[in-house]
Amino acid sequence: MRVKVISRSADDFTRERSNDLQRVSRNYDPNLRTQEKAVEYVRALNAAKLDKVFARPFIGAMDGHIDAISCMAKNPSHLKGVFSGSMDGDIRLWDIASRKTICQYPGHQGAVRGLTVSTDGGVLVSCGTDCTVRLWRVPLSSGIDSSDSSEKLIASYVWKNAFWGVDHQWEGNLFATAGAQVDIWDPNRSQPVNSFEWGNDTVISVRFNPGEPNILATSGSDRSITIYDLRTSSPARKLIMRTKTNSIAWNPMEPMNFTAANENCNCYSFDARKLEEAKCVHKDHVSAVMDIDYSPTGREFVTGSYDRTVRIFQYNGGHSREIYHTKRMQRVFCVKFSGDASYVISGSDDTNLRLWKAKASEQLGVILPRERKKHEYMEAVKNRYKHLPEVKRILRHRHLPKPIYKAGLLRRTMADAEKRKEDRRRAHSAPGSMPRKSVRKNRIIQEIE
């Protein structure tokens, strides 16, 4: 007689150690689990609600400056070091972990307009409206540095005009300053090694390309975005827009793409090889966007605006993923992602730097492996059902300050009125005389090569 038995390997259900979790075998056959989708949907709904419940993005403020913060810089070799410069000429190095000042760099007689750190993290370059470029020594340890300011100063170069921005090569020794023209400096020389000029207007921001050290992009007060190549003697391309661009950031993972923070409340992502059309328009701010910075992952960027809010956008998303605001925070002039993409630092008109979580509901501190797996599972379930109306409504909802909410409504009303006006004009014009222009093209006037 033959007896049928269920055979199974002891390895499948035996624990290796006594404190291990008991292994459970699961049958994922959909015929046996008819309610699986319904159960997952409820989990997605709960995960979306819990995200809102635990959203506590603000970590703390770093105070010490006595005037508005105008610029910031990250230290590429120290994860928790960030530099800030203020309108009264004060420069400070902060320790993000303790939220305290490590050292100060006094010396500028006017507003500090640009800060950048060398590739090795050893030299800080600052420039400002007092027409000087200063090179400072960065302390190696994270302890309080009480050395004299004359010992920290490596060199000071006086030039003919005020400076509005500075940036260092990602790989190399050169740095560029923006002012009446674009000047390329070698830290060992007291005068620029090269200068570029296109028109007579002031250049207000400059950024080196992370992938190609000889390429840099600038924005000017004549509403232009210009791309320069250090290997040639003249600028490469120029794009004229309808409104001024306040800042530019290159995508570190896709170095051919950059995003421009514009005066008309929007950000525009461009491919540097194809400037006649924006790749994406990022809307939501209700006042001029003052600064922008990409996450090291290249998947999202943070913006600071004159409307007193900080927003986080997906690199290909038209609307913001998060909006951060406090009652005390005034106009935001500079923003930065931390080196590990976990935090956002903002500097505003009220003399404070503020530290935020990049993911509002993220749990700080040590997370157990089981907790991490649970968070990952909930995130995956949310992404799977985010298109359904109820989940989508919860994920999209934001509590906004009343002035910003009303300004957003007013902007939408104005945009609708403009669209109706254009439709009426088109209806009463000869066919084909008023071609439709897409949102990605209608803010661009022309491209010059």
C-alpha positions as a Python dict, from the first residue, in 0.01 Angstrom:
ca = {
    (1, 'M'): (0, 0, 0),
    (2, 'R'): (131, 347, -94),
    (3, 'V'): (90, 627, 157),
    (4, 'K'): (105, 990, 37),
    (5, 'V'): (281, 1224, 277),
    (6, 'I'): (372, 1591, 267),
    (7, 'S'): (748, 1616, 263),
    (8, 'R'): (935, 1938, 349),
    (9, 'S'): (1292, 2031, 415),
    (10, 'A'): (1388, 2108, 775),
    (11, 'D'): (1587, 2410, 651),
    (12, 'D'): (1266, 2584, 544),
    (13, 'F'): (1118, 2609, 891),
    (14, 'T'): (1406, 2563, 1139),
    (15, 'R'): (1553, 2872, 1303),
    (16, 'E'): (1930, 2909, 1282),
    (17, 'R'): (1947, 3079, 1625),
    (18, 'S'): (1707, 3073, 1914),
    (19, 'N'): (1642, 3450, 1894),
    (20, 'D'): (1559, 3444, 1521),
    (21, 'L'): (1202, 3498, 1407),
    (22, 'Q'): (1004, 3187, 1327),
    (23, 'R'): (988, 3132, 953),
    (24, 'V'): (640, 3136, 803),
    (25, 'S'): (563, 2984, 466),
    (26, 'R'): (299, 3170, 267),
    (27, 'N'): (98, 3063, -34),
    (28, 'Y'): (52, 3358, -267),
    (29, 'D'): (-196, 3189, -499),
    (30, 'P'): (-457, 3459, -587),
    (31, 'N'): (-736, 3199, -582),
    (32, 'L'): (-669, 3140, -213),
    (33, 'R'): (-630, 3512, -130),
    (34, 'T'): (-933, 3671, -290),
    (35, 'Q'): (-924, 3980, -67),
    (36, 'E'): (-555, 4059, -121),
    (37, 'K'): (-610, 4373, -332),
    (38, 'A'): (-873, 4508, -93),
    (39, 'V'): (-644, 4450, 204),
    (40, 'E'): (-353, 4622, 23),
    (41, 'Y'): (-574, 4918, -68),
    (42, 'V'): (-671, 4970, 297),
    (43, 'R'): (-303, 4948, 393),
    (44, 'A'): (-217, 5211, 129),
    (45, 'L'): (-492, 5434, 264),
    (46, 'N'): (-368, 5394, 621),
    (47, 'A'): (-6, 5452, 514),
    (48, 'A'): (-106, 5777, 339),
    (49, 'K'): (-296, 5894, 650),
    (50, 'L'): (-11, 5799, 885),
    (51, 'D'): (228, 5997, 666),
    (52, 'K'): (22, 6307, 738),
    (53, 'V'): (-11, 6225, 1109),
    (54, 'F'): (366, 6185, 1157),
    (55, 'A'): (471, 6472, 928),
    (56, 'R'): (704, 6678, 1148),
    (57, 'P'): (954, 6824, 901),
    (58, 'F'): (1103, 7105, 1111),
    (59, 'I'): (1402, 6996, 1321),
    (60, 'G'): (1546, 7321, 1451),
    (61, 'A'): (1676, 7671, 1381),
    (62, 'M'): (2039, 7786, 1389),
    (63, 'D'): (2065, 8146, 1504),
    (64, 'G'): (2372, 8364, 1537),
    (65, 'H'): (2369, 8596, 1236),
    (66, 'I'): (2249, 8952, 1293),
    (67, 'D'): (2140, 9021, 936),
    (68, 'A'): (1962, 8839, 652),
    (69, 'I'): (2133, 8524, 522),
    (70, 'S'): (2223, 8575, 158),
    (71, 'C'): (2412, 8257, 56),
    (72, 'M'): (2516, 7910, 169),
    (73, 'A'): (2766, 7641, 68),
    (74, 'K'): (2813, 7272, 150),
    (75, 'N'): (3147, 7117, 239),
    (76, 'P'): (3200, 6821, -2),
    (77, 'S'): (3435, 6642, 239),
    (78, 'H'): (3234, 6689, 562),
    (79, 'L'): (2876, 6565, 573),
    (80, 'K'): (2760, 6783, 862),
    (81, 'G'): (2939, 7108, 778),
    (82, 'V'): (2756, 7397, 609),
    (83, 'F'): (2871, 7757, 552),
    (84, 'S'): (2646, 8062, 556),
    (85, 'G'): (2707, 8423, 461),
    (86, 'S'): (2497, 8722, 563),
    (87, 'M'): (2426, 9072, 439),
    (88, 'D'): (2645, 9227, 712),
    (89, 'G'): (2961, 9047, 589),
    (90, 'D'): (2964, 8769, 851),
    (91, 'I'): (3051, 8412, 740),
    (92, 'R'): (2994, 8112, 969),
    (93, 'L'): (3064, 7740, 959),
    (94, 'W'): (2784, 7537, 1123),
    (95, 'D'): (2776, 7184, 1257),
    (96, 'I'): (2435, 7049, 1150),
    (97, 'A'): (2438, 6770, 1411),
    (98, 'S'): (2474, 7003, 1711),
    (99, 'R'): (2325, 7311, 1531),
    (100, 'K'): (2610, 7527, 1664),
    (101, 'T'): (2865, 7761, 1506),
    (102, 'I'): (3207, 7598, 1469),
    (103, 'C'): (3393, 7909, 1353),
    (104, 'Q'): (3343, 8257, 1207),
    (105, 'Y'): (3520, 8432, 919),
    (106, 'P'): (3499, 8812, 966),
    (107, 'G'): (3651, 9041, 704),
    (108, 'H'): (3400, 9142, 436),
    (109, 'Q'): (3295, 9508, 453),
    (110, 'G'): (2965, 9455, 266),
    (111, 'A'): (2713, 9183, 195),
    (112, 'V'): (2852, 8834, 124),
    (113, 'R'): (2696, 8732, -208),
    (114, 'G'): (2870, 8404, -288),
    (115, 'L'): (3026, 8108, -105),
    (116, 'T'): (3183, 7791, -241),
    (117, 'V'): (3421, 7523, -114),
    (118, 'S'): (3710, 7362, -303),
    (119, 'T'): (3687, 7000, -417),
    (120, 'D'): (3906, 6872, -131),
    (121, 'G'): (3707, 7071, 126),
    (122, 'G'): (4015, 7260, 248),
    (123, 'V'): (3952, 7610, 109),
    (124, 'L'): (3643, 7832, 136),
    (125, 'V'): (3601, 8100, -133),
    (126, 'S'): (3382, 8401, -55),
    (127, 'C'): (3296, 8713, -251),
    (128, 'G'): (3070, 9010, -198),
    (129, 'T'): (2965, 9363, -278),
    (130, 'D'): (3292, 9505, -135),
    (131, 'C'): (3466, 9398, -463),
    (132, 'T'): (3687, 9139, -290),
    (133, 'V'): (3739, 8765, -330),
    (134, 'R'): (3870, 8599, -14),
    (135, 'L'): (4012, 8250, 34),
    (136, 'W'): (3979, 8100, 384),
    (137, 'R'): (4124, 7794, 552),
    (138, 'V'): (3859, 7540, 659),
    (139, 'P'): (3923, 7371, 999),
    (140, 'L'): (3979, 6996, 970),
    (141, 'S'): (3825, 6896, 1303),
    (142, 'S'): (3461, 6951, 1396),
    (143, 'G'): (3550, 7117, 1728),
    (144, 'I'): (3517, 7489, 1801),
    (145, 'D'): (3788, 7680, 1616),
    (146, 'S'): (3901, 7984, 1815),
    (147, 'S'): (4202, 8079, 1597),
    (148, 'D'): (4248, 8438, 1485),
    (149, 'S'): (4075, 8547, 1161),
    (150, 'S'): (4413, 8650, 1014),
    (151, 'E'): (4529, 8288, 1049),
    (152, 'K'): (4220, 8160, 864),
    (153, 'L'): (4256, 8404, 573),
    (154, 'I'): (4475, 8256, 297),
    (155, 'A'): (4444, 8535, 39),
    (156, 'S'): (4233, 8840, -45),
    (157, 'Y'): (4199, 8974, -402),
    (158, 'V'): (4049, 9317, -479),
    (159, 'W'): (3880, 9356, -819),
    (160, 'K'): (3710, 9632, -1020),
    (161, 'N'): (3345, 9547, -956),
    (162, 'A'): (3109, 9396, -699),
    (163, 'F'): (3047, 9022, -710),
    (164, 'W'): (2708, 8847, -710),
    (165, 'G'): (2804, 8479, -703),
    (166, 'V'): (3089, 8228, -703),
    (167, 'D'): (3124, 7857, -781),
    (168, 'H'): (3412, 7609, -775),
    (169, 'Q'): (3485, 7337, -1029),
    (170, 'W'): (3367, 6989, -923),
    (171, 'E'): (3703, 6850, -1039),
    (172, 'G'): (3980, 7104, -1070),
    (173, 'N'): (4136, 7409, -904),
    (174, 'L'): (3956, 7691, -1085),
    (175, 'F'): (3661, 7890, -956),
    (176, 'A'): (3433, 8139, -1133),
    (177, 'T'): (3285, 8466, -1005),
    (178, 'A'): (2979, 8647, -1139),
    (179, 'G'): (2946, 9025, -1150),
    (180, 'A'): (2980, 9274, -1434),
    (181, 'Q'): (3130, 8978, -1624),
    (182, 'V'): (3222, 8613, -1563),
    (183, 'D'): (3578, 8583, -1430),
    (184, 'I'): (3771, 8256, -1404),
    (185, 'W'): (4022, 8252, -1117),
    (186, 'D'): (4317, 8036, -1019),
    (187, 'P'): (4357, 8036, -637),
    (188, 'N'): (4732, 8096, -676),
    (189, 'R'): (4694, 8412, -885),
    (190, 'S'): (4567, 8753, -776),
    (191, 'Q'): (4395, 8830, -1109),
    (192, 'P'): (4148, 8631, -1322),
    (193, 'V'): (4305, 8390, -1572),
    (194, 'N'): (4012, 8440, -1811),
    (195, 'S'): (3706, 8663, -1847),
    (196, 'F'): (3385, 8621, -2048),
    (197, 'E'): (3137, 8891, -2140),
    (198, 'W'): (2817, 8884, -2347),
    (199, 'G'): (2631, 9215, -2328),
    (200, 'N'): (2659, 9480, -2060),
    (201, 'D'): (2425, 9342, -1796),
    (202, 'T'): (2517, 9202, -1455),
    (203, 'V'): (2563, 8828, -1414),
    (204, 'I'): (2382, 8723, -1095),
    (205, 'S'): (2457, 8349, -1059),
    (206, 'V'): (2712, 8098, -1187),
    (207, 'R'): (2726, 7716, -1168),
    (208, 'F'): (2988, 7469, -1295),
    (209, 'N'): (2870, 7148, -1462),
    (210, 'P'): (2925, 6840, -1238),
    (211, 'G'): (3012, 6609, -1529),
    (212, 'E'): (3222, 6834, -1752),
    (213, 'P'): (3451, 7064, -1545),
    (214, 'N'): (3498, 7313, -1830),
    (215, 'I'): (3128, 7389, -1881),
    (216, 'L'): (2945, 7648, -1670),
    (217, 'A'): (2604, 7815, -1682),
    (218, 'T'): (2517, 8168, -1570),
    (219, 'S'): (2204, 8379, -1539),
    (220, 'G'): (2197, 8754, -1590),
    (221, 'S'): (1984, 9056, -1508),
    (222, 'D'): (1899, 9085, -1882),
    (223, 'R'): (1675, 8773, -1839),
    (224, 'S'): (1937, 8550, -2002),
    (225, 'I'): (2077, 8205, -1931),
    (226, 'T'): (2422, 8162, -2085),
    (227, 'I'): (2640, 7851, -2122),
    (228, 'Y'): (3019, 7898, -2138),
    (229, 'D'): (3298, 7659, -2233),
    (230, 'L'): (3638, 7739, -2078),
    (231, 'R'): (3816, 7570, -2370),
    (232, 'T'): (3690, 7835, -2613),
    (233, 'S'): (3748, 8210, -2608),
    (234, 'S'): (3380, 8305, -2638),
    (235, 'P'): (3046, 8202, -2479),
    (236, 'A'): (2873, 7901, -2634),
    (237, 'R'): (2496, 7965, -2619),
    (238, 'K'): (2252, 8215, -2476),
    (239, 'L'): (1880, 8185, -2398),
    (240, 'I'): (1661, 8493, -2348),
    (241, 'M'): (1349, 8443, -2132),
    (242, 'R'): (1059, 8676, -2051),
    (243, 'T'): (1157, 8707, -1683),
    (244, 'K'): (1483, 8701, -1489),
    (245, 'T'): (1641, 8378, -1364),
    (246, 'N'): (1765, 8411, -1004),
    (247, 'S'): (1959, 8085, -972),
    (248, 'I'): (2062, 7771, -1162),
    (249, 'A'): (2132, 7414, -1049),
    (250, 'W'): (2271, 7126, -1256),
    (251, 'N'): (2138, 6774, -1204),
    (252, 'P'): (2437, 6579, -1057),
    (253, 'M'): (2314, 6245, -1196),
    (254, 'E'): (2220, 6378, -1543),
    (255, 'P'): (2477, 6654, -1598),
    (256, 'M'): (2330, 6757, -1933),
    (257, 'N'): (2016, 6886, -1755),
    (258, 'F'): (1978, 7196, -1539),
    (259, 'T'): (1688, 7372, -1366),
    (260, 'A'): (1645, 7748, -1351),
    (261, 'A'): (1467, 7928, -1064),
    (262, 'N'): (1271, 8207, -1227),
    (263, 'E'): (1123, 8539, -1120),
    (264, 'N'): (775, 8440, -1250),
    (265, 'C'): (717, 8189, -962),
    (266, 'N'): (811, 7882, -1172),
    (267, 'C'): (1118, 7665, -1223),
    (268, 'Y'): (1217, 7547, -1570),
    (269, 'S'): (1419, 7232, -1642),
    (270, 'F'): (1627, 7241, -1962),
    (271, 'D'): (1845, 7005, -2158),
    (272, 'A'): (2163, 7205, -2230),
    (273, 'R'): (2177, 7049, -2578),
    (274, 'K'): (1824, 7165, -2668),
    (275, 'L'): (1747, 7505, -2520),
    (276, 'E'): (1457, 7604, -2746),
    (277, 'E'): (1210, 7423, -2518),
    (278, 'A'): (1194, 7349, -2145),
    (279, 'K'): (1179, 6980, -2052),
    (280, 'C'): (947, 7049, -1760),
    (281, 'V'): (781, 7345, -1590),
    (282, 'H'): (762, 7319, -1209),
    (283, 'K'): (477, 7528, -1070),
    (284, 'D'): (339, 7601, -721),
    (285, 'H'): (526, 7900, -576),
    (286, 'V'): (328, 8224, -561),
    (287, 'S'): (625, 8461, -565),
    (288, 'A'): (974, 8478, -718),
    (289, 'V'): (1189, 8166, -671),
    (290, 'M'): (1517, 8287, -518),
    (291, 'D'): (1735, 7976, -496),
    (292, 'I'): (1744, 7612, -602),
    (293, 'D'): (1959, 7308, -518),
    (294, 'Y'): (1952, 6948, -638),
    (295, 'S'): (1959, 6645, -413),
    (296, 'P'): (2278, 6432, -452),
    (297, 'T'): (2053, 6156, -588),
    (298, 'G'): (1941, 6380, -877),
    (299, 'R'): (1578, 6270, -831),
    (300, 'E'): (1450, 6586, -664),
    (301, 'F'): (1541, 6946, -590),
    (302, 'V'): (1457, 7204, -327),
    (303, 'T'): (1356, 7566, -391),
    (304, 'G'): (1330, 7871, -166),
    (305, 'S'): (1100, 8155, -254),
    (306, 'Y'): (1011, 8515, -176),
    (307, 'D'): (670, 8384, -63),
    (308, 'R'): (836, 8257, 261),
    (309, 'T'): (812, 7885, 177),
    (310, 'V'): (1050, 7602, 92),
    (311, 'R'): (928, 7341, -157),
    (312, 'I'): (1063, 7005, -271),
    (313, 'F'): (997, 6897, -631),
    (314, 'Q'): (1054, 6571, -817),
    (315, 'Y'): (1302, 6632, -1099),
    (316, 'N'): (1028, 6551, -1354),
    (317, 'G'): (722, 6662, -1153),
    (318, 'G'): (513, 6966, -1236),
    (319, 'H'): (401, 7025, -878),
    (320, 'S'): (582, 7018, -543),
    (321, 'R'): (601, 6706, -329),
    (322, 'E'): (637, 6898, -1),
    (323, 'I'): (592, 7255, 122),
    (324, 'Y'): (763, 7376, 441),
    (325, 'H'): (677, 7698, 623),
    (326, 'T'): (675, 7845, 975),
    (327, 'K'): (513, 8156, 1120),
    (328, 'R'): (849, 8316, 1192),
    (329, 'M'): (1027, 8235, 865),
    (330, 'Q'): (1052, 8531, 629),
    (331, 'R'): (1163, 8549, 265),
    (332, 'V'): (1390, 8254, 182),
    (333, 'F'): (1707, 8359, -2),
    (334, 'C'): (1907, 8034, -9),
    (335, 'V'): (1845, 7660, 23),
    (336, 'K'): (2067, 7351, 22),
    (337, 'F'): (2025, 6974, 36),
    (338, 'S'): (2256, 6797, 283),
    (339, 'G'): (2527, 6570, 141),
    (340, 'D'): (2330, 6252, 223),
    (341, 'A'): (1999, 6386, 83),
    (342, 'S'): (1829, 6338, 423),
    (343, 'Y'): (1797, 6704, 525),
    (344, 'V'): (1725, 7045, 376),
    (345, 'I'): (1881, 7367, 509),
    (346, 'S'): (1718, 7704, 437),
    (347, 'G'): (1847, 8056, 503),
    (348, 'S'): (1603, 8345, 524),
    (349, 'D'): (1557, 8715, 582),
    (350, 'D'): (1496, 8668, 955),
    (351, 'T'): (1869, 8587, 1020),
    (352, 'N'): (1808, 8215, 1089),
    (353, 'L'): (1914, 7896, 919),
    (354, 'R'): (1651, 7624, 950),
    (355, 'L'): (1701, 7249, 934),
    (356, 'W'): (1424, 7035, 780),
    (357, 'K'): (1376, 6668, 706),
    (358, 'A'): (1377, 6592, 333),
    (359, 'K'): (1096, 6344, 398),
    (360, 'A'): (850, 6504, 639),
    (361, 'S'): (730, 6184, 812),
    (362, 'E'): (1068, 6009, 825),
    (363, 'Q'): (1158, 5855, 1161),
    (364, 'L'): (1483, 5991, 1304),
    (365, 'G'): (1727, 5781, 1504),
    (366, 'V'): (1815, 5414, 1482),
    (367, 'I'): (1560, 5205, 1290),
    (368, 'L'): (1544, 4829, 1340),
    (369, 'P'): (1560, 4607, 1029),
    (370, 'R'): (1198, 4500, 1080),
    (371, 'E'): (1087, 4864, 1101),
    (372, 'R'): (1279, 4952, 786),
    (373, 'K'): (1115, 4665, 598),
    (374, 'K'): (774, 4779, 721),
    (375, 'H'): (842, 5138, 601),
    (376, 'E'): (961, 5010, 261),
    (377, 'Y'): (652, 4790, 226),
    (378, 'M'): (417, 5077, 314),
    (379, 'E'): (596, 5304, 65),
    (380, 'A'): (562, 5039, -208),
    (381, 'V'): (190, 4990, -133),
    (382, 'K'): (134, 5368, -143),
    (383, 'N'): (306, 5393, -481),
    (384, 'R'): (99, 5106, -614),
    (385, 'Y'): (-235, 5267, -526),
    (386, 'K'): (-146, 5639, -548),
    (387, 'H'): (-358, 5681, -864),
    (388, 'L'): (-682, 5592, -683),
    (389, 'P'): (-893, 5896, -587),
    (390, 'E'): (-897, 5864, -208),
    (391, 'V'): (-525, 5787, -173),
    (392, 'K'): (-443, 6061, -424),
    (393, 'R'): (-655, 6315, -233),
    (394, 'I'): (-482, 6240, 99),
    (395, 'L'): (-131, 6247, -52),
    (396, 'R'): (-194, 6577, -232),
    (397, 'H'): (-348, 6764, 60),
    (398, 'R'): (-136, 7039, 216),
    (399, 'H'): (-208, 7286, 493),
    (400, 'L'): (-108, 7625, 356),
    (401, 'P'): (-78, 7963, 528),
    (402, 'K'): (-380, 8176, 435),
    (403, 'P'): (-183, 8444, 237),
    (404, 'I'): (-19, 8174, 22),
    (405, 'Y'): (-347, 7990, -31),
    (406, 'K'): (-520, 8312, -141),
    (407, 'A'): (-226, 8413, -364),
    (408, 'G'): (-242, 8068, -530),
    (409, 'L'): (-615, 8110, -597),
    (410, 'L'): (-552, 8457, -743),
    (411, 'R'): (-277, 8324, -972),
    (412, 'R'): (-505, 8047, -1099),
    (413, 'T'): (-785, 8299, -1162),
    (414, 'M'): (-546, 8522, -1357),
    (415, 'A'): (-415, 8229, -1563),
    (416, 'D'): (-772, 8120, -1649),
    (417, 'A'): (-864, 8476, -1752),
    (418, 'E'): (-554, 8499, -1972),
    (419, 'K'): (-641, 8168, -2136),
    (420, 'R'): (-1000, 8280, -2206),
    (421, 'K'): (-875, 8606, -2354),
    (422, 'E'): (-634, 8422, -2583),
    (423, 'D'): (-907, 8181, -2694),
    (424, 'R'): (-1137, 8473, -2784),
    (425, 'R'): (-858, 8642, -2980),
    (426, 'R'): (-790, 8320, -3166),
    (427, 'A'): (-1160, 8273, -3243),
    (428, 'H'): (-1180, 8622, -3400),
    (429, 'S'): (-853, 8600, -3596),
    (430, 'A'): (-773, 8450, -3932),
    (431, 'P'): (-714, 8071, -3911),
    (432, 'G'): (-347, 7998, -3841),
    (433, 'S'): (-255, 8359, -3762),
    (434, 'M'): (-227, 8286, -3386),
    (435, 'P'): (-53, 7948, -3342),
    (436, 'R'): (-74, 7787, -2998),
    (437, 'K'): (247, 7788, -2793),
    (438, 'S'): (304, 7525, -2527),
    (439, 'V'): (373, 7624, -2163),
    (440, 'R'): (727, 7494, -2206),
    (441, 'K'): (794, 7738, -2492),
    (442, 'N'): (592, 8051, -2424),
    (443, 'R'): (833, 8197, -2162),
    (444, 'I'): (1129, 8172, -2403),
    (445, 'I'): (1191, 8467, -2634),
    (446, 'Q'): (1488, 8342, -2836),
    (447, 'E'): (1805, 8134, -2836),
    (448, 'I'): (2134, 8288, -2959),
    (449, 'E'): (2435, 8079, -3059),
}
